[in-house]
Coordinates of C-alpha atoms in Angstrom, one line a residue:
X1 CA 4.2 -5.8 -7.5
X2 CA 4.2 -9.3 -8.3
X3 CA 4.6 -8.5 -11.9
X4 CA 8.2 -6.1 -11.1
X5 CA 6.9 -3.4 -12.3
X6 CA 7.0 0.6 -12.1
X7 CA 3.7 3.0 -11.1
X8 CA 4.7 6.2 -10.7
X9 CA 5.9 5.7 -14.3
X10 CA 2.2 5.6 -15.1
X11 CA 0.3 9.3 -15.5
X12 CA -2.8 8.7 -13.0
X13 CA 0.4 8.3 -10.7
X14 CA 1.5 11.5 -11.3
X15 CA 0.4 12.5 -7.3
X16 CA 1.1 9.5 -6.5
X17 CA 3.7 11.4 -3.0
X18 CA 2.0 14.0 -2.5
X19 CA -1.1 11.8 -1.7
X20 CA 0.3 10.1 1.1
X21 CA 0.1 13.2 3.2
X22 CA -2.8 15.0 1.4
X23 CA -5.1 12.1 0.6
X24 CA -4.0 9.4 2.6
X25 CA -8.3 7.6 4.6
X26 CA -7.8 7.5 8.4
X27 CA -9.9 4.4 9.8
X28 CA -13.6 5.2 10.4
X29 CA -14.6 2.3 12.1
X30 CA -13.4 -0.3 14.7
X31 CA -12.4 -2.9 12.7
X32 CA -9.8 -6.3 13.7
X33 CA -7.9 -7.9 10.5
X34 CA -5.2 -11.2 11.2
X35 CA -3.3 -11.7 7.6
X36 CA -0.9 -14.6 7.1
X37 CA 1.1 -16.3 4.9
X38 CA 1.2 -20.0 4.9
X39 CA 2.8 -20.7 1.0
X40 CA 5.5 -18.2 0.0
X41 CA 2.6 -17.9 -3.2
X42 CA -0.4 -17.3 -1.4
X43 CA -1.4 -15.1 0.7
X44 CA -4.7 -14.9 3.2
X45 CA -6.2 -12.2 5.1
X46 CA -9.3 -12.5 7.1
X47 CA -11.5 -8.7 8.4
X48 CA -14.0 -7.5 10.6
X49 CA -15.3 -4.3 11.6
X50 CA -17.3 -4.4 14.9
X51 CA -18.6 -0.3 15.1
X52 CA -20.8 1.3 13.4
X53 CA -22.2 -2.0 12.0
X54 CA -21.4 -5.4 11.9
X55 CA -19.7 -6.2 8.6
X56 CA -16.6 -8.3 7.4
X57 CA -14.6 -10.2 4.7
X58 CA -12.5 -12.1 3.4
X59 CA -9.2 -11.7 0.8
X60 CA -7.0 -14.9 -1.0
X61 CA -4.4 -14.0 -2.7
X62 CA -1.8 -15.9 -5.0
X63 CA 1.5 -14.7 -7.3
X64 CA 4.2 -16.7 -9.4
X65 CA 6.4 -15.1 -7.5
X66 CA 7.2 -15.7 -4.4
X67 CA 6.3 -13.7 -1.6
X68 CA 8.2 -11.5 1.0
X69 CA 8.8 -14.2 4.6
X70 CA 10.8 -11.6 6.4
X71 CA 8.7 -9.2 8.3
X72 CA 7.9 -6.6 7.3
X73 CA 8.9 -3.4 8.1
X74 CA 6.4 -0.2 9.3
X75 CA 7.8 1.9 6.4
X76 CA 7.0 -1.6 4.1
X77 CA 3.2 -0.7 5.4
X78 CA 2.1 2.2 5.2
X79 CA 1.9 4.5 2.2
X80 CA 4.3 7.3 3.2
X81 CA 5.9 10.1 1.3
X82 CA 9.2 9.4 -0.2
X83 CA 10.7 10.6 -3.6
X84 CA 9.7 7.0 -6.7
X85 CA 12.8 5.2 -7.3
X86 CA 14.2 6.8 -11.3
X87 CA 12.4 5.9 -14.6
X88 CA 14.3 2.9 -16.3
X89 CA 14.0 0.8 -19.5
X90 CA 11.7 -2.8 -18.3
X91 CA 13.9 -5.8 -18.9
X92 CA 12.2 -8.8 -17.2
X93 CA 11.2 -11.5 -19.4
X94 CA 9.1 -13.3 -16.7
X95 CA 5.5 -13.2 -17.1
X96 CA 4.5 -12.8 -14.1
X97 CA 1.3 -12.9 -12.9
X98 CA -0.8 -11.9 -9.4
X99 CA -5.2 -12.9 -8.4
X100 CA -6.7 -10.8 -5.6
X101 CA -9.6 -11.7 -4.7
X102 CA -12.5 -10.2 -0.9
X103 CA -15.2 -10.3 -0.7
X104 CA -17.8 -8.1 1.6
X105 CA -19.5 -9.5 3.7
X106 CA -23.2 -9.9 4.7
X107 CA -23.4 -7.8 2.0
X108 CA -21.1 -10.5 -1.3
X109 CA -20.2 -7.0 -2.8
X110 CA -16.9 -8.9 -4.5
X111 CA -13.9 -6.9 -5.7
X112 CA -11.8 -9.3 -7.5
X113 CA -8.0 -8.0 -10.1
X114 CA -6.1 -10.0 -12.3
X115 CA -2.6 -8.7 -13.4
X116 CA 0.7 -10.0 -15.9
X117 CA 3.1 -8.9 -17.6
X118 CA 2.7 -9.4 -21.0
X119 CA 6.0 -8.2 -21.9
X120 CA 8.9 -6.9 -20.8
X121 CA 7.6 -3.3 -21.8
X122 CA 3.9 -4.3 -21.0
X123 CA 1.0 -6.0 -18.4
X124 CA -2.3 -6.0 -18.4
X125 CA -4.8 -5.8 -15.3
X126 CA -8.6 -5.9 -14.6
X127 CA -10.4 -5.3 -11.6
X128 CA -13.9 -5.6 -11.4
X129 CA -16.3 -5.1 -8.7
X130 CA -20.1 -7.4 -8.5
X131 CA -22.6 -8.0 -6.2
X132 CA -24.7 -10.6 -5.8
X133 CA -28.3 -8.9 -6.2
X134 CA -29.7 -6.5 -8.6
X135 CA -27.2 -3.9 -9.4
X136 CA -28.8 -0.8 -8.1
X137 CA -28.2 2.7 -9.1
X138 CA -25.7 4.0 -6.3
X139 CA -24.1 -0.3 -6.3
X140 CA -23.8 -0.8 -10.4
X141 CA -21.2 -4.0 -11.1
X142 CA -18.0 -2.6 -12.1
X143 CA -14.7 -3.1 -15.1
X144 CA -11.6 -2.4 -15.6
X145 CA -9.1 -3.2 -18.4
X146 CA -5.7 -1.2 -18.5
X147 CA -3.4 -2.0 -21.2
X148 CA 0.3 -0.5 -19.6
X149 CA 3.4 0.3 -21.6
X150 CA 6.1 0.8 -19.6
X151 CA 9.5 1.7 -22.5
X152 CA 11.4 3.4 -19.6
X153 CA 11.6 7.5 -21.8
X154 CA 8.2 6.9 -22.1
X155 CA 4.6 5.1 -19.7
X156 CA 1.6 4.8 -21.9
X157 CA -1.7 2.9 -20.4
X158 CA -5.2 2.2 -22.2
X159 CA -8.2 2.3 -20.2
X160 CA -11.9 1.0 -20.6
X161 CA -14.8 0.8 -18.0
X162 CA -17.5 -1.2 -18.8
X163 CA -20.2 0.3 -16.5
X164 CA -20.3 3.9 -18.3
X165 CA -18.5 2.7 -20.9
X166 CA -15.2 5.6 -21.0
X167 CA -12.2 5.2 -22.5
X168 CA -9.1 6.7 -21.5
X169 CA -5.5 6.7 -23.0
X170 CA -2.3 8.8 -21.3
X171 CA 1.3 9.2 -21.9
X172 CA 3.9 10.2 -19.1
X173 CA 7.4 11.3 -21.1
X174 CA 11.3 11.6 -18.8
X175 CA 13.6 13.8 -19.4
X176 CA 16.1 14.7 -18.1
X177 CA 17.7 10.7 -16.8
X178 CA 17.0 7.3 -17.6
X179 CA 18.4 3.7 -16.8
X180 CA 19.4 2.1 -20.2
X181 CA 20.9 -1.0 -19.5
X182 CA 18.4 -1.8 -16.1
X183 CA 19.1 -5.7 -15.8
X184 CA 16.2 -7.7 -14.4
X185 CA 15.9 -7.0 -10.5
X186 CA 16.8 -10.9 -9.7
X187 CA 20.5 -10.1 -11.4
X188 CA 23.4 -9.3 -9.1
X189 CA 25.1 -7.1 -11.8
X190 CA 24.9 -2.8 -10.8
X191 CA 23.3 -0.6 -13.4
X192 CA 24.8 2.6 -14.8
X193 CA 22.6 5.7 -15.0
X194 CA 23.2 8.2 -16.9
X195 CA 22.3 11.6 -15.6
X196 CA 22.0 15.2 -16.6
X197 CA 23.4 15.9 -13.7
X198 CA 26.4 14.1 -13.6
X199 CA 29.1 17.1 -13.6
X200 CA 30.1 17.4 -9.5
X201 CA 29.1 20.3 -7.8
X202 CA 32.2 22.9 -7.6
X203 CA 31.2 25.6 -6.6
X204 CA 29.2 25.1 -3.6
X205 CA 26.0 26.2 -5.0
X206 CA 23.4 23.3 -3.9
X207 CA 19.9 23.4 -5.5
X208 CA 18.1 20.5 -5.9
X209 CA 18.9 17.9 -8.7
X210 CA 16.3 16.1 -10.7
X211 CA 14.2 15.4 -13.8
X212 CA 10.9 17.2 -15.6
X213 CA 8.1 14.2 -16.2
X214 CA 5.5 15.5 -18.6
X215 CA 2.2 13.8 -19.7
X216 CA -1.2 14.7 -20.8
X217 CA -4.7 12.6 -21.1
X218 CA -8.2 11.7 -23.6
X219 CA -11.0 10.7 -22.0
X220 CA -14.6 9.5 -23.1
X221 CA -18.0 8.5 -22.8
X222 CA -20.3 7.1 -25.3
X223 CA -23.3 6.7 -22.2
X224 CA -22.7 9.9 -21.0
X225 CA -21.6 12.1 -23.9
X226 CA -19.0 13.5 -22.4
X227 CA -15.3 13.3 -22.8
X228 CA -12.0 15.9 -21.3
X229 CA -8.4 15.6 -21.8
X230 CA -5.6 17.2 -19.1
X231 CA -2.4 17.9 -19.1
X232 CA 0.1 18.0 -17.1
X233 CA 4.3 18.8 -15.1
X234 CA 5.3 17.1 -12.4
X235 CA 9.3 17.5 -10.9
X236 CA 10.9 15.7 -8.4
X237 CA 14.9 14.8 -6.8
X238 CA 17.2 12.4 -7.5
X239 CA 16.8 9.2 -5.2
X240 CA 20.4 9.4 -4.7
X241 CA 21.1 13.5 -3.8
X242 CA 21.7 15.6 -1.3
X243 CA 19.2 17.1 -2.3
X244 CA 16.0 17.3 0.6
X245 CA 13.0 15.0 -1.1
X246 CA 11.2 17.1 -3.4
X247 CA 7.6 17.0 -6.1
X248 CA 6.6 19.4 -7.7
X249 CA 3.1 18.6 -9.5
X250 CA 0.8 20.9 -11.5
X251 CA -1.9 19.7 -14.1
X252 CA -4.7 21.4 -15.6
X253 CA -7.5 20.4 -17.5
X254 CA -8.8 23.4 -19.8
X255 CA -12.5 22.1 -20.8
X256 CA -14.2 21.3 -17.3
X257 CA -11.4 24.4 -16.2
X258 CA -9.5 22.2 -13.3
X259 CA -6.3 23.5 -12.2
X260 CA -4.5 22.7 -9.3
X261 CA -0.8 22.9 -7.9
X262 CA 0.8 20.7 -5.2
X263 CA 4.5 20.9 -3.3
X264 CA 6.0 18.3 -1.4
X265 CA 9.2 18.1 0.3
X266 CA 10.8 16.5 3.0
X267 CA 11.7 19.3 5.8
X268 CA 13.9 18.2 8.4
X269 CA 14.3 14.6 9.8
X270 CA 11.5 12.0 9.8
X271 CA 9.2 15.6 9.0
X272 CA 7.3 16.3 5.2
X273 CA 5.2 19.1 4.4
X274 CA 2.9 19.5 1.6
X275 CA 0.8 21.3 -0.2
X276 CA -2.1 21.7 -3.4
X277 CA -3.9 25.0 -4.8
X278 CA -7.0 24.2 -6.7
X279 CA -8.8 26.6 -9.2
X280 CA -11.9 26.5 -11.0
X281 CA -11.3 28.8 -14.0
X282 CA -15.1 29.2 -14.8
X283 CA -16.3 29.4 -11.3
X284 CA -13.3 31.4 -9.0
X285 CA -13.6 28.6 -6.9
X286 CA -10.7 27.6 -4.7
X287 CA -9.3 25.1 -1.9
X288 CA -6.3 24.4 -0.3
X289 CA -5.3 22.1 1.9
X290 CA -2.3 22.1 4.1
X291 CA -0.5 18.2 5.2
X292 CA 2.2 16.9 7.0
X293 CA 3.6 14.1 8.4
X294 CA 5.9 12.3 11.0
X295 CA 7.4 9.7 11.1
X296 CA 8.9 8.4 14.4
X297 CA 12.0 7.4 15.4
X298 CA 14.0 5.5 17.7
X299 CA 15.5 7.3 20.4
X300 CA 19.4 8.8 20.5
X301 CA 20.1 5.6 22.7
X302 CA 18.1 2.7 21.1
X303 CA 20.1 4.4 16.9
X304 CA 23.3 3.7 18.5
X305 CA 23.1 0.5 19.7
X306 CA 21.9 0.0 16.3
X307 CA 25.0 1.1 14.7
X308 CA 26.8 -0.9 17.0
X309 CA 25.4 -4.4 16.0
X310 CA 24.1 -3.6 12.4
X311 CA 27.2 -3.4 9.8
X312 CA 25.6 -4.4 6.8
X313 CA 23.1 -1.9 6.0
X314 CA 22.0 1.5 6.6
X315 CA 18.7 4.1 7.2
X316 CA 18.3 6.1 3.7
X317 CA 16.3 8.8 4.6
X318 CA 15.6 10.0 0.4
X319 CA 14.1 6.3 -0.5
X320 CA 12.6 6.2 3.5
X321 CA 14.0 2.1 3.4
X322 CA 17.6 -0.2 4.5
X323 CA 19.9 -0.8 2.4
X324 CA 22.9 -2.5 2.3
X325 CA 26.1 -1.2 2.6
X326 CA 28.3 -0.9 -1.0
X327 CA 31.1 -4.0 1.1
X328 CA 27.8 -6.3 1.9
X329 CA 27.0 -8.7 0.4
X330 CA 23.9 -8.2 -1.8
X331 CA 21.4 -10.8 -0.1
X332 CA 19.3 -10.9 3.4
X333 CA 19.2 -14.0 4.5
X334 CA 15.6 -15.5 5.7
X335 CA 16.6 -16.5 8.7
X336 CA 18.4 -12.9 9.4
X337 CA 13.9 -11.4 9.6
X338 CA 13.8 -10.5 13.0
X339 CA 16.7 -8.5 13.1
X340 CA 15.0 -6.9 10.0
X341 CA 12.0 -6.3 12.4
X342 CA 14.6 -5.0 15.0
X343 CA 16.5 -2.7 12.8
X344 CA 13.6 -0.3 11.6
X345 CA 14.1 2.9 12.6
X346 CA 10.4 3.7 11.7
X347 CA 8.5 3.6 15.1
X348 CA 4.9 5.4 13.9
X349 CA 4.3 7.9 11.5
X350 CA 1.6 10.4 12.5
X351 CA -0.4 12.4 10.2
X352 CA -2.6 15.8 9.4
X353 CA -4.5 17.1 6.9
X354 CA -7.1 20.8 6.8
X355 CA -8.6 22.5 4.5
X356 CA -9.8 25.7 3.9
X357 CA -13.1 23.9 3.7
X358 CA -12.4 23.7 7.6
X359 CA -12.1 19.9 7.1
X360 CA -9.7 17.7 9.1
X361 CA -7.8 15.1 9.0
X362 CA -5.6 12.9 11.6
X363 CA -4.2 9.4 11.4
X364 CA -1.3 8.0 13.7
X365 CA -0.1 3.7 12.0
X366 CA 2.2 2.2 14.9
X367 CA 3.5 -0.5 15.2
X368 CA 3.7 -3.1 18.3
X369 CA 5.5 -6.5 17.4
X370 CA 3.5 -8.0 15.2
X371 CA 0.2 -5.8 15.9
X372 CA -0.5 -3.0 13.5
X373 CA -1.8 -0.4 15.2
X374 CA -3.9 2.7 12.8
X375 CA -6.2 5.8 14.9
X376 CA -8.6 8.1 12.8
X377 CA -10.0 11.0 13.5
X378 CA -12.3 12.9 10.8
X379 CA -13.6 16.1 11.9
X380 CA -16.0 19.2 9.8
X381 CA -14.9 22.3 11.7
X382 CA -17.5 23.9 9.4
X383 CA -20.8 22.5 11.6
X384 CA -20.7 23.1 15.1
X385 CA -23.4 21.1 16.4
X386 CA -21.7 17.8 15.4
X387 CA -17.5 18.6 14.6
X388 CA -16.3 15.5 14.6
X389 CA -18.0 13.2 11.5
X390 CA -15.6 10.2 12.5
X391 CA -13.2 8.2 14.8
X392 CA -11.2 5.2 13.6
X393 CA -8.9 2.7 15.2
X394 CA -7.7 -0.5 13.2
X395 CA -5.9 -3.4 14.4
X396 CA -4.3 -5.6 12.2
X397 CA -2.4 -8.9 13.1
X398 CA -0.1 -10.6 10.6
X399 CA -0.1 -14.2 11.6
X400 CA 3.0 -15.7 12.6
X401 CA 3.0 -17.6 8.9
X402 CA 5.0 -13.9 7.4
X403 CA 8.4 -15.5 9.1
X404 CA 10.3 -18.6 7.9
X405 CA 10.8 -21.1 10.4

């Protein structure tokens, strides 16, 4: 993120890792988009949806920090399952900001976002949805104001929704490990992580090595005269160990009677599975969701060729990203953008989801040079007359303006 903020530290993102498998949104229309980054701090995008109706949008983004200029990897373009970074104490002293706006046509609906780093431990987010005509009940104008704070050991969030007067406060506490002396992301120094499991595993017993996060949220709306509370617990493995990437989350909302448990893990090379069980303590209704994500890697011959031509980087299975080897230079020149693209070991992602309500969703995301291709299908097996609800194809072209000369 442009403000160098860790979103996984917030309670609102407790299920962010498993959501990549269980809550992905397949394309439901035929759409084409073009993105370009003409300058180091400005980017633009336009999209056109042809089916089932003709719609489009224009989007712009401005940042106080330099945007990535190298050709991005497929991993950075697709939301996929991975273990988040370790909780750390923010130390950045730069008050970076990001501005984003998207105009939808022909409805002229405007989405906007402004976020700014207020201090090393806090940031402000303001997002809005506005309509040129008087908003209807189905399409109201909206504004959200969020104040976030991250102290390393815990993170808190205050949010307010103007339309319905909903106010909420949440906190998430981390136990087990914390980065005490993390420098800014621009610092060349290597931080030391203080963990509770630094002892070597001499007995060979193995097991999952990770840390816990415990949090809760309270919310109330004066307009709707409603209130609620929720609590959640998350366990996830450490990103720098040999333990298979695993995340377990439990959520409880006692007032509404909502209870859920989520489990997600990488079970084989490139294959991640997830499941979620939701239960209502008052109505006894339940829904089970199963999902899978398969990362299509290069062929063995292509990987051997990559290893012969690559001496400085390696692919980390836990974090699912390219990393520099310890003896390599701590930066990659912009002129290496083409090489970064060629060294990307992920050729595509296949996702599938099914629920006990007989809802099925499939998605494929792949890349051909500068073209990102996404196919999607949503089906309802409980409807024998129309089982297929939507089929979509999305083409996103990354303009050469994203790359340095």
